[in-house]
Short mmCIF file of C-alpha atoms (C1' of nucleotides) in Angstrom, two decimals:
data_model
loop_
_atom_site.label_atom_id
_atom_site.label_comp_id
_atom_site.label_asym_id
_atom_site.label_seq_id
_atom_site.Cartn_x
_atom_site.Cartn_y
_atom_site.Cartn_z
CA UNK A 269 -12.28 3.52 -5.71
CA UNK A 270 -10.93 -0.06 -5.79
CA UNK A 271 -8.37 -0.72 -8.72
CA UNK A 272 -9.50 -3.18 -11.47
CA UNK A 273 -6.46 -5.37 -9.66
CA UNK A 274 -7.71 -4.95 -6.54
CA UNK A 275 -11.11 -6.35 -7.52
CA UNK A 276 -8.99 -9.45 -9.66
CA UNK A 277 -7.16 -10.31 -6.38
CA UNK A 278 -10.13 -10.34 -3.69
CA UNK A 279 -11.77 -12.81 -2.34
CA UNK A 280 -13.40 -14.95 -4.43
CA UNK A 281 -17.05 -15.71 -2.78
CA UNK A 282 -17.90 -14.57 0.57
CA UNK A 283 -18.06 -17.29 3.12
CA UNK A 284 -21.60 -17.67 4.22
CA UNK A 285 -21.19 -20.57 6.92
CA UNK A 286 -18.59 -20.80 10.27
CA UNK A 287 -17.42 -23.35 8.08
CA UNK A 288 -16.01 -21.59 5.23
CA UNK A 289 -14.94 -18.82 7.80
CA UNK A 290 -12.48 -20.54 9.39
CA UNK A 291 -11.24 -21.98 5.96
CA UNK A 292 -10.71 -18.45 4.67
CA UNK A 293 -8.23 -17.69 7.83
CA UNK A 294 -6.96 -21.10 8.26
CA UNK A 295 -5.82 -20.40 4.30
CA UNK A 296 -4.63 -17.01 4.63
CA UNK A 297 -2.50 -18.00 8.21
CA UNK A 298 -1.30 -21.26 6.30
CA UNK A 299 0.35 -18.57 4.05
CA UNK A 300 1.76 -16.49 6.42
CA UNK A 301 3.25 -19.36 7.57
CA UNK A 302 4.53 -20.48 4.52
CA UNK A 303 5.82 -17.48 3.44
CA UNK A 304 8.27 -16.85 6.21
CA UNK A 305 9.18 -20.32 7.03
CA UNK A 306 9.74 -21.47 2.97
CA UNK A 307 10.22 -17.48 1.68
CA UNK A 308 8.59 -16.97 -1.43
CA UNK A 309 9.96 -18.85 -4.06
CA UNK A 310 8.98 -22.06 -2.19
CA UNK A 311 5.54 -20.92 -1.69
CA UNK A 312 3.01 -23.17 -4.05
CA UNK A 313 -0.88 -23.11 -3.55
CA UNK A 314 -0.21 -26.63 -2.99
CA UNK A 315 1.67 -26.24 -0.10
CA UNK A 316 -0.36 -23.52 1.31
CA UNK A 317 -3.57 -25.57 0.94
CA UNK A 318 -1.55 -28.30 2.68
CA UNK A 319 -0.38 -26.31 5.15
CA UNK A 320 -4.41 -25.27 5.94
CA UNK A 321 -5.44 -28.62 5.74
CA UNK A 322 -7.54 -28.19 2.71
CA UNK A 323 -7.16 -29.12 -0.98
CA UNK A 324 -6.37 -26.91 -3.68
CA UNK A 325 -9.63 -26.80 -5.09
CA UNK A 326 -10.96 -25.31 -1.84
CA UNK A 327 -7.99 -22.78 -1.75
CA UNK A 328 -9.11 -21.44 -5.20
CA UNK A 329 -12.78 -21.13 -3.83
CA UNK A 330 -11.32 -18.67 -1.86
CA UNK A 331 -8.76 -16.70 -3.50
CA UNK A 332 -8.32 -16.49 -7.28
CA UNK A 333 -5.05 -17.02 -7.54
CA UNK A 334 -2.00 -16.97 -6.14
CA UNK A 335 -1.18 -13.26 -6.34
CA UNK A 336 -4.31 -13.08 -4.21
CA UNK A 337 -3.18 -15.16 -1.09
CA UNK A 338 0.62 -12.46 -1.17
CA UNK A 339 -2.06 -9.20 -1.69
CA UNK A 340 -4.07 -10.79 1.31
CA UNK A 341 -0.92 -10.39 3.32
CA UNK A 342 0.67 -7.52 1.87
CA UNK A 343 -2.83 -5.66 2.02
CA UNK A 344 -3.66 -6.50 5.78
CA UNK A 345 0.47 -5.40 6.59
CA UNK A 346 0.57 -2.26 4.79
CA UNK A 347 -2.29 -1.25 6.37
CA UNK A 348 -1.61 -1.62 9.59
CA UNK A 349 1.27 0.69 9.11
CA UNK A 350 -0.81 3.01 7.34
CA UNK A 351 -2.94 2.92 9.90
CA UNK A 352 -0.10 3.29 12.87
CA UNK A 353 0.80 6.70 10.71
CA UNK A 354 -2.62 8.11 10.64
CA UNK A 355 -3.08 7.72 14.45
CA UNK A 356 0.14 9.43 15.02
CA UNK A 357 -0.87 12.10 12.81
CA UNK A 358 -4.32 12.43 14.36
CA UNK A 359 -2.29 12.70 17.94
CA UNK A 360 0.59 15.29 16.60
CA UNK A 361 -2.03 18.08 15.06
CA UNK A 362 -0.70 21.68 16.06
CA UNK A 363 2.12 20.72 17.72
CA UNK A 364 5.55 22.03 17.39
CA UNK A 365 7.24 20.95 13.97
CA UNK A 366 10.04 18.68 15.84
CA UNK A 367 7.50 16.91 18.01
CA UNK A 368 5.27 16.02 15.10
CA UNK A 369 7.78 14.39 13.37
CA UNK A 370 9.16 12.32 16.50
CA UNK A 371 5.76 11.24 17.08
CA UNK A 372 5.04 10.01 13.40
CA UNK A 373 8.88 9.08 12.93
CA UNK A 374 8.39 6.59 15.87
CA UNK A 375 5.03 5.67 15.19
CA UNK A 376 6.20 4.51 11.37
CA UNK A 377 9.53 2.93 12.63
CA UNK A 378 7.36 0.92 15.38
CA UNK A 379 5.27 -0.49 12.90
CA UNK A 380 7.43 -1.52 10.37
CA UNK A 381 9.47 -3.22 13.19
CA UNK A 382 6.56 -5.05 14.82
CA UNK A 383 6.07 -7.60 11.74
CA UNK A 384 9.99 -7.14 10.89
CA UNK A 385 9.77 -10.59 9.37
CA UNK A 386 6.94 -10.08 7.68
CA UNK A 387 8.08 -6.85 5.94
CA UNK A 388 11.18 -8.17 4.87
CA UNK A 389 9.45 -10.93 3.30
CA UNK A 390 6.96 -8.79 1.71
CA UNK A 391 9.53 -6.27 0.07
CA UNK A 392 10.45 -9.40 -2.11
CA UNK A 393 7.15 -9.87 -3.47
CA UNK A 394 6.19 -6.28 -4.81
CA UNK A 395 7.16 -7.69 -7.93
CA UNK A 396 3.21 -8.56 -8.40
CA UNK A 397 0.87 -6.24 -10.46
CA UNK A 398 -1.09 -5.84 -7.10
CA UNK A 399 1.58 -4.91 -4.96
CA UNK A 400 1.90 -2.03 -7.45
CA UNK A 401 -1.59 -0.60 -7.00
CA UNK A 402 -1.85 -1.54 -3.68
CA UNK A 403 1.67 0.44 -2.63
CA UNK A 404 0.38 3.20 -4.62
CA UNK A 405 -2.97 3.41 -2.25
CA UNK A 406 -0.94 3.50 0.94
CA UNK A 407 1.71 6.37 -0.11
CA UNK A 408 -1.63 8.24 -0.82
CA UNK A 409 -3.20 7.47 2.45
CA UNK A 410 0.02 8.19 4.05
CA UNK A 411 0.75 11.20 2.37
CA UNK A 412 -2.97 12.39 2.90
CA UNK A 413 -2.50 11.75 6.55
CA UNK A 414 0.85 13.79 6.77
CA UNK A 415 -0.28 16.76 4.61
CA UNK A 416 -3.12 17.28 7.05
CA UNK A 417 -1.02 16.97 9.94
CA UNK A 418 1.63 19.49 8.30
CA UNK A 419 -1.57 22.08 7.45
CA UNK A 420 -1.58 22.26 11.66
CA UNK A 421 1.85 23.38 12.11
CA UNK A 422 1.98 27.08 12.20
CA UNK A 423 6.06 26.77 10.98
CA UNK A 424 5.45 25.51 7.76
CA UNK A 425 4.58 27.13 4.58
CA UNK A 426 0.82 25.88 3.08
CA UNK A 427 1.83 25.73 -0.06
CA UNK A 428 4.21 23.30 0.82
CA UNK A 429 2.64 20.83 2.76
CA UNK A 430 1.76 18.53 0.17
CA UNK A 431 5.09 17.86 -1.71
CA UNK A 432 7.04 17.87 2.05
CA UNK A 433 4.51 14.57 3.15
CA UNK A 434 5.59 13.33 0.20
CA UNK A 435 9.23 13.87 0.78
CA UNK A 436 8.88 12.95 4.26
CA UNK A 437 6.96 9.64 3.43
CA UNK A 438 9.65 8.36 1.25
CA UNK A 439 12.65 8.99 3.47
CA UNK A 440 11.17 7.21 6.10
CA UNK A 441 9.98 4.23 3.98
CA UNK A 442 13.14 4.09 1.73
CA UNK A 443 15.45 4.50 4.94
CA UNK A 444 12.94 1.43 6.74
CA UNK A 445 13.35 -0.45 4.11
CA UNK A 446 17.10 0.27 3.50
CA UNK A 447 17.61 -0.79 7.21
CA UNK A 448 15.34 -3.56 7.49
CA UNK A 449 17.32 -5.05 4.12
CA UNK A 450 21.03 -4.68 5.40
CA UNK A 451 20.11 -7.14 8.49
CA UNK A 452 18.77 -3.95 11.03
CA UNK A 453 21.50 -4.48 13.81
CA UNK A 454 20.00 -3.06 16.81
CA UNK A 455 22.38 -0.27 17.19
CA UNK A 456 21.25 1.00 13.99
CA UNK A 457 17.17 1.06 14.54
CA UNK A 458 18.46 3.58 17.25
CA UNK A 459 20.03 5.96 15.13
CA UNK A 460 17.69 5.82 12.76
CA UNK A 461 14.94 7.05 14.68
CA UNK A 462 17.16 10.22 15.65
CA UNK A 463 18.63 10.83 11.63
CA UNK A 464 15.02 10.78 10.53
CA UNK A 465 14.11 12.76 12.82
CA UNK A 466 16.48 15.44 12.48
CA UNK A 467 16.66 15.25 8.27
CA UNK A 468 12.53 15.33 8.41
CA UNK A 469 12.83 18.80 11.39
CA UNK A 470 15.67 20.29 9.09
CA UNK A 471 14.14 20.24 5.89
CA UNK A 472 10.54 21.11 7.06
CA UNK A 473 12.29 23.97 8.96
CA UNK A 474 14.56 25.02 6.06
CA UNK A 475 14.18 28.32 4.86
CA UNK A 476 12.38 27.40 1.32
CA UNK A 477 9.66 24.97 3.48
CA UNK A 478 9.02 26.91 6.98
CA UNK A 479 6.68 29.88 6.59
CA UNK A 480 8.23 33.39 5.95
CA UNK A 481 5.69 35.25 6.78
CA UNK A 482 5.23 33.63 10.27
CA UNK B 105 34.15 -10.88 -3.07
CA UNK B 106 31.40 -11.95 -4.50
CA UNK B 107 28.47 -12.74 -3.44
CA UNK B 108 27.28 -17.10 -3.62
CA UNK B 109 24.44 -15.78 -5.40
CA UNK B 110 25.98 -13.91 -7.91
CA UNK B 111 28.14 -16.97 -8.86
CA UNK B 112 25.08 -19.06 -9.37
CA UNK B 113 23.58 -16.22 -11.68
CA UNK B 114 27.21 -15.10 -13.57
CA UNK B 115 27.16 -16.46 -17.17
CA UNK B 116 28.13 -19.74 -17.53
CA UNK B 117 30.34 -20.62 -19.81
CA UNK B 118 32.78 -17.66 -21.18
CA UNK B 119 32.19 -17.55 -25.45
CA UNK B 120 35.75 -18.04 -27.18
CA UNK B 121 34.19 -17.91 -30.43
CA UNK B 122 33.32 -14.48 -31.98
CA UNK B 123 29.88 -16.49 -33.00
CA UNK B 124 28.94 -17.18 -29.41
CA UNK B 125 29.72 -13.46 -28.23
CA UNK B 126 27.54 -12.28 -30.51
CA UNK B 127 24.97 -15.07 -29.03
CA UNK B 128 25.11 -13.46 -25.91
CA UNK B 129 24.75 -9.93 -26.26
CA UNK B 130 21.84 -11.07 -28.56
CA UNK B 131 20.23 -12.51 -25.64
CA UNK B 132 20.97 -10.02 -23.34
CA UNK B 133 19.37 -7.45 -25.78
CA UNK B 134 16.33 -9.77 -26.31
CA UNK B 135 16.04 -10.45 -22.48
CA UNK B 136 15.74 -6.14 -22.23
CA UNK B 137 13.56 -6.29 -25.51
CA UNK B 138 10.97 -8.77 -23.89
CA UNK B 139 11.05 -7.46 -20.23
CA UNK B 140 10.34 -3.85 -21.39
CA UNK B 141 7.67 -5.09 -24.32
CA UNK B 142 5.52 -7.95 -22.54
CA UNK B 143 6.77 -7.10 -18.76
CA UNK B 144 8.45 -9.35 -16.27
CA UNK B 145 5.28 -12.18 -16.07
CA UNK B 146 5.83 -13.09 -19.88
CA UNK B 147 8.87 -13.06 -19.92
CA UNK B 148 9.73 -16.95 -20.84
CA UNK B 149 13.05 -18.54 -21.51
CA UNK B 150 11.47 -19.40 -24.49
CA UNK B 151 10.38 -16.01 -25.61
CA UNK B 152 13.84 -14.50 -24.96
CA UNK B 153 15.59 -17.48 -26.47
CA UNK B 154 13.35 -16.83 -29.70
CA UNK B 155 13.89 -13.06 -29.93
CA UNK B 156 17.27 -13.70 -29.84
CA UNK B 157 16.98 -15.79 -32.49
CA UNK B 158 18.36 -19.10 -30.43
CA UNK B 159 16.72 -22.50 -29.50
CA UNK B 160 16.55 -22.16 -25.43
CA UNK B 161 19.04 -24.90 -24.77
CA UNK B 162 21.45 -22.20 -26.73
CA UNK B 163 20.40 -19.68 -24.04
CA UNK B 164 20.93 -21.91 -21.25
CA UNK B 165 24.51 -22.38 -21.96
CA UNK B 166 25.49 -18.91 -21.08
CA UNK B 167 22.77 -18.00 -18.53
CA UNK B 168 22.64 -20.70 -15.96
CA UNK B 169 19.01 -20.09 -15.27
CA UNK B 170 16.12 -17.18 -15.80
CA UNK B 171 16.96 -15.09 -12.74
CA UNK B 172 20.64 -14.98 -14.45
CA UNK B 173 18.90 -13.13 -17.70
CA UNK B 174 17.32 -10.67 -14.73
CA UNK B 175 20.24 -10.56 -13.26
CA UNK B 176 22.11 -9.55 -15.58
CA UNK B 177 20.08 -6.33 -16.93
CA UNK B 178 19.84 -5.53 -13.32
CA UNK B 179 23.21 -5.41 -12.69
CA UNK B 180 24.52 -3.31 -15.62
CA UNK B 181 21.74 -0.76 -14.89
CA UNK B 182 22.40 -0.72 -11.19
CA UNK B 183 26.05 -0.37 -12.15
CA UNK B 184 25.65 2.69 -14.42
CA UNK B 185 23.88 4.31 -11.37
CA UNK B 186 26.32 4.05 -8.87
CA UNK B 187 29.28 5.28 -11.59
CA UNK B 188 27.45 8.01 -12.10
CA UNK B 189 27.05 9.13 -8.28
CA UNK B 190 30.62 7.76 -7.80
CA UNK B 191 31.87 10.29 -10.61
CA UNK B 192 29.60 13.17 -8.97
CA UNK B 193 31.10 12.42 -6.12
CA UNK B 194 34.79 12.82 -7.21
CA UNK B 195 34.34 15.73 -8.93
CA UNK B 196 32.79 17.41 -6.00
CA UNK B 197 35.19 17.24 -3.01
CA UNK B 198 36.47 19.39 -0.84
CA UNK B 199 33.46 22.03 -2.06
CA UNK B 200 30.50 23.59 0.20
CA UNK B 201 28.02 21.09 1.35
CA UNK B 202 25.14 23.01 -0.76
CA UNK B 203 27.50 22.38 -4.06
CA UNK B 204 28.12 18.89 -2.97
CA UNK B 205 23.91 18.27 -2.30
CA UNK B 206 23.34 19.44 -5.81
CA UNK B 207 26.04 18.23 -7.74
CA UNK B 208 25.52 14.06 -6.12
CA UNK B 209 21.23 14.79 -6.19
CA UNK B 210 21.26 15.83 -10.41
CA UNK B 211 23.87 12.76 -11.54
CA UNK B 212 22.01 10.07 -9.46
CA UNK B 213 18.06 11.53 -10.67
CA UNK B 214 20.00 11.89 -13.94
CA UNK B 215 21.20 8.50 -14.17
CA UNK B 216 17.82 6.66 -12.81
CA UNK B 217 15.77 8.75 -15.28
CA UNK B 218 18.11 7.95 -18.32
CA UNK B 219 16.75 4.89 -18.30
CA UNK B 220 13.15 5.65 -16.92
CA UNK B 221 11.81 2.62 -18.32
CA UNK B 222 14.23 -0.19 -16.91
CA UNK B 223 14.09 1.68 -13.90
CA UNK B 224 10.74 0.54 -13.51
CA UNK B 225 10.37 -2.50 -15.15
CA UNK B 226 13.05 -3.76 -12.63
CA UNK B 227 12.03 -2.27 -9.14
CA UNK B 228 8.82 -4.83 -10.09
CA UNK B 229 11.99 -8.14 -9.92
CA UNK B 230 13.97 -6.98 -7.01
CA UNK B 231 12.32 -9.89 -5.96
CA UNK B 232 15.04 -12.61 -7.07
CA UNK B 233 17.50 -13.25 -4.49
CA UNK B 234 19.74 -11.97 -6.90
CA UNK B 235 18.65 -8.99 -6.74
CA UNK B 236 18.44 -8.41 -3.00
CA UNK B 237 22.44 -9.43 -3.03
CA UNK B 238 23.36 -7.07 -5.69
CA UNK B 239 21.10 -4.02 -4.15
CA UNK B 240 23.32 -4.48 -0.98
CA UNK B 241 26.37 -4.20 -3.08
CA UNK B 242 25.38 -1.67 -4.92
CA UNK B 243 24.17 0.34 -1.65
CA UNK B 244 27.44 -0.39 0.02
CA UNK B 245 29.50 1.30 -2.86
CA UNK B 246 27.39 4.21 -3.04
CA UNK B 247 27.74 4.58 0.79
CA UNK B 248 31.32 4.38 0.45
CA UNK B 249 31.51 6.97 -2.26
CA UNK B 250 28.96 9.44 -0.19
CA UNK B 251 31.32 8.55 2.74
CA UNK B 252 34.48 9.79 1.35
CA UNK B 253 32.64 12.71 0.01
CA UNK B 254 31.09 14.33 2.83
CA UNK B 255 34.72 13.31 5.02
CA UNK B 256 36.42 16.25 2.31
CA UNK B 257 33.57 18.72 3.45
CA UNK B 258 34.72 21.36 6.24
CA UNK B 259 31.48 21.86 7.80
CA UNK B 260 30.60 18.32 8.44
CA UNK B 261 32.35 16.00 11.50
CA UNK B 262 34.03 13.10 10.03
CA UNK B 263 32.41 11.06 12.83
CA UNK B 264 28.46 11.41 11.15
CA UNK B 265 29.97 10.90 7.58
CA UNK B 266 29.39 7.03 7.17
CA UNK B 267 25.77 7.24 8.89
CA UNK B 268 25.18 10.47 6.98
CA UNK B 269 26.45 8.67 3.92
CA UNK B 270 23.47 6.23 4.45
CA UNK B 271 20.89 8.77 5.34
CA UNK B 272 21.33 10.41 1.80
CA UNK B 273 21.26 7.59 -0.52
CA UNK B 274 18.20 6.09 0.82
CA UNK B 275 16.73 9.30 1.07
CA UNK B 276 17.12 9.58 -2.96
CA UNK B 277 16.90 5.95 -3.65
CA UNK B 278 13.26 5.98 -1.70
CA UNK B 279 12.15 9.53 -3.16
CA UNK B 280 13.24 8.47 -6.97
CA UNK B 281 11.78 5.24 -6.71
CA UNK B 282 8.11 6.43 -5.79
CA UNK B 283 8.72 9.28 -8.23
CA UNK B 284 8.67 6.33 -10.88
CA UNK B 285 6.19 4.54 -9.65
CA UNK B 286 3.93 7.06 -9.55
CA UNK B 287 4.15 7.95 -13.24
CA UNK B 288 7.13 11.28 -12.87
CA UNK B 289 4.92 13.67 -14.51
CA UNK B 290 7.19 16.61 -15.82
CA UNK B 291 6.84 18.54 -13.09
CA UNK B 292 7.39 16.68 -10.85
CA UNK B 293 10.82 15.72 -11.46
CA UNK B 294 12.02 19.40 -11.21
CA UNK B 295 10.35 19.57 -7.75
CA UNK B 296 12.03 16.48 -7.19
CA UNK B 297 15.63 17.66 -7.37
CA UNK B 298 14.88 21.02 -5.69
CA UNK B 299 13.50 19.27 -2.33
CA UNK B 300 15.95 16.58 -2.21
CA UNK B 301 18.60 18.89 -2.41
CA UNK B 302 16.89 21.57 0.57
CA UNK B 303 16.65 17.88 2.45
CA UNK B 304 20.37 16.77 2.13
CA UNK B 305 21.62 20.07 2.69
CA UNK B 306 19.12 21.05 5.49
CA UNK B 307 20.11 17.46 7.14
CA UNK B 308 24.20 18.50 6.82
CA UNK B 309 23.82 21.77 8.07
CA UNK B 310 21.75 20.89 11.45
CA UNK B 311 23.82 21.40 14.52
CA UNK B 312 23.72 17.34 14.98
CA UNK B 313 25.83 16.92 11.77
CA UNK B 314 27.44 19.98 11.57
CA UNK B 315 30.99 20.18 12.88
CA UNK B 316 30.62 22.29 15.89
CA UNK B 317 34.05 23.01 16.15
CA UNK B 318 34.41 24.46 12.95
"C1'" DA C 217 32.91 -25.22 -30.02
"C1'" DC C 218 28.48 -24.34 -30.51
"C1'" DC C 219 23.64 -25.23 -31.36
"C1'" DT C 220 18.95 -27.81 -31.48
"C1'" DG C 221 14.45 -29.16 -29.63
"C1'" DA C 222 11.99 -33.07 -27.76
"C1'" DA C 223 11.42 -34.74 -23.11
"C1'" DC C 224 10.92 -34.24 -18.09
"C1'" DA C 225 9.54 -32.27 -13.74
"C1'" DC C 226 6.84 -29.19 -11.47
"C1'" DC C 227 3.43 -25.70 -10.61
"C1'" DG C 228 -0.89 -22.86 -11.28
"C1'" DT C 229 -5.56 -23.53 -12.28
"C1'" DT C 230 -9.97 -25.94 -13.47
"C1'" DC C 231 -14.01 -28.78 -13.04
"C1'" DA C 232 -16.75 -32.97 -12.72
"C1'" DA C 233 -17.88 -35.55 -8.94
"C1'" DG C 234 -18.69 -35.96 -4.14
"C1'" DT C 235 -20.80 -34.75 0.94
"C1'" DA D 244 -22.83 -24.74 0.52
"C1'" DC D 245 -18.65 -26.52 0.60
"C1'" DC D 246 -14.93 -29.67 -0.49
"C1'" DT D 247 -11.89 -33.08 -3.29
"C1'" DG D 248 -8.10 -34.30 -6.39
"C1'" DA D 249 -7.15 -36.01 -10.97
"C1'" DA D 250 -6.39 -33.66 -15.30
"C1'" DC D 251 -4.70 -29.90 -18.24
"C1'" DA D 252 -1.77 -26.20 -19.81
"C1'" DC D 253 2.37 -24.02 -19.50
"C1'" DC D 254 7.04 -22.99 -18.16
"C1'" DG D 255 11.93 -23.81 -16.51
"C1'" DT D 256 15.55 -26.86 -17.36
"C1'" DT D 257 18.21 -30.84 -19.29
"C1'" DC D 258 20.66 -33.70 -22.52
"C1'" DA D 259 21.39 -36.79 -26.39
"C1'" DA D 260 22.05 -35.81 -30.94
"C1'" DG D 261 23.55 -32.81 -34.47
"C1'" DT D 262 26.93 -29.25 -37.31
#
DNA sequence: ACCTGAACACCGTTCAAGT
DNA sequence: ACCTGAACACCGTTCAAGT
């Protein structure tokens, strides 16, 4: 179910011809561009449309407005992550608790890393309506993933599976982010792996989260 | 030392007249008044400047420009936060990790849900520069106060206390945030504190944080 | 010392006119 | 079917003129 935002910040019309096709991508690359080389208070639909080699008029063909060119970018980023997490979770079913959260730890850390500029230049932006929603839609997904992942691990408690993903998804994005934000000096990206990985083991095999009756 | 940005963005000219103190807190009432009532996108010099009963050239003799109005409600709430955790975390030395987990997790959920509303209104503006300068402050003192904590706590070894330090405030920076954001029903909150605290105190206690020679 | 508000620059968005 | 770019509305910011 596609938020009433969502729907405000897609894609105009459809392109129909090769033509319009490659306008669409030469727009949305143009702000990719833009965005890291000009950051975001810099980027103006005029300068994007520039930047694409197409007038404004064109650009708004495309995308409604200029929300909709950041929630392009933001959309297609977050969910490549999201989708990093879910394969890792796929990969990690009824394993032993410490190896599934290496394997999803690493898988998170890796992805957020890959586009390192682009995330940092993203966390900026949330400020927009759709970021909101759209954020919202990937810490389900996420959480989704990692609650059926912890279901699999004969350690942990059922009943707890569901507020633990949560837990689990917010230390790793809030510690990411933290990271990523103070400059991520490569020492650091290190020793982040191994502290999330022992806070996320630890707490899901703390006495009040691991299964009792196991 | 602050901070070039936070120059820019620091009021501009200091009042000397009782009149023009008064003109200031007016508009950094009206600047909370509009943000929280209309929301960050209509919030206009011009609407501020009017709720505060001022013409805007008024308001742009204290506030340099409209990130400074931001700024400003930004900073006082971010600063309430981190005295809060920096209290907790004087009054708690030298006690058992559990007791220190507990006593840090309540003031800081405390303090962030105190003033639910800015809370959320201004995770949506972190996108000023401003703001990314005075998070990193604002991070660094908490660190520093979770530092000196944990280095008072018997079971931990003072070598993992700064990275530790780190671990923990993102840990309930990232879970409080996306609390917020997704609406904090009652319930949740409760759960909230309880898991945080297992985390932090789970993370302490694993051998790889734990002093072993203790 | 403090305040006013018209004027300016710039940006997001539209739409009549083109191919 | 797609593109152009001048025109419009609106907002941040300034500054000469006021009290």
């Amino acid at each position: 179910m596609p938020t009433a935002v969502q729907a405000t910040l897609k894609s105009r019309k459809s392109p129909v011809q090769a033509r319009s096709t490659a306008t669409v991508e030469a727009i949305f690359e143009a702000t990719v561009q833009v965005l890291l080389q000009s950051g975001p208070e810099r980027l103006t639909t005029i300068r994007v449309a520039a930047r694409a080699g197409v007038s404004v008029g064109t650009l708004y063909q495309y995308y409604p407005n200029k929300q909709a060119l950041l929630f392009a970018v933001l959309s297609r980023h977050l969910r490549l992550v999201v989708e990093a997490l879910e394969r890792a979770c796929e990969e990690h079913q009824y394993r032993p608790v410490g190896e599934m959260i290496e394997g999803v730890v690493n898988a998170f850390v890796d992805a957020k890393l890959a586009r390192q500029d682009i995330s940092l230049a993203l966390y900026r932006i949330a400020a927009g309506l759709g970021a909101d929603a759209l954020g919202a839609d990937m810490r389900k997904r996420s959480t989704q993933a990692l609650t059926a992942l912890l279901r699999t691990a004969s350690e942990i408690s059922p009943s707890q599976a569901e507020f633990a993903a949560f837990m689990l998804w917010t230390t790793m994005a809030g510690a990411t982010r933290a990271m990523l934000e103070s400059g991520s000096p490569a020492g650091m990206v290190r020793r982040l792996r191994q502290h999330l990985v022992i806070m996320g083991r630890s707490y899901l095999m703390s006495p009040e989260i691991a299964n009792r009756t196991t």
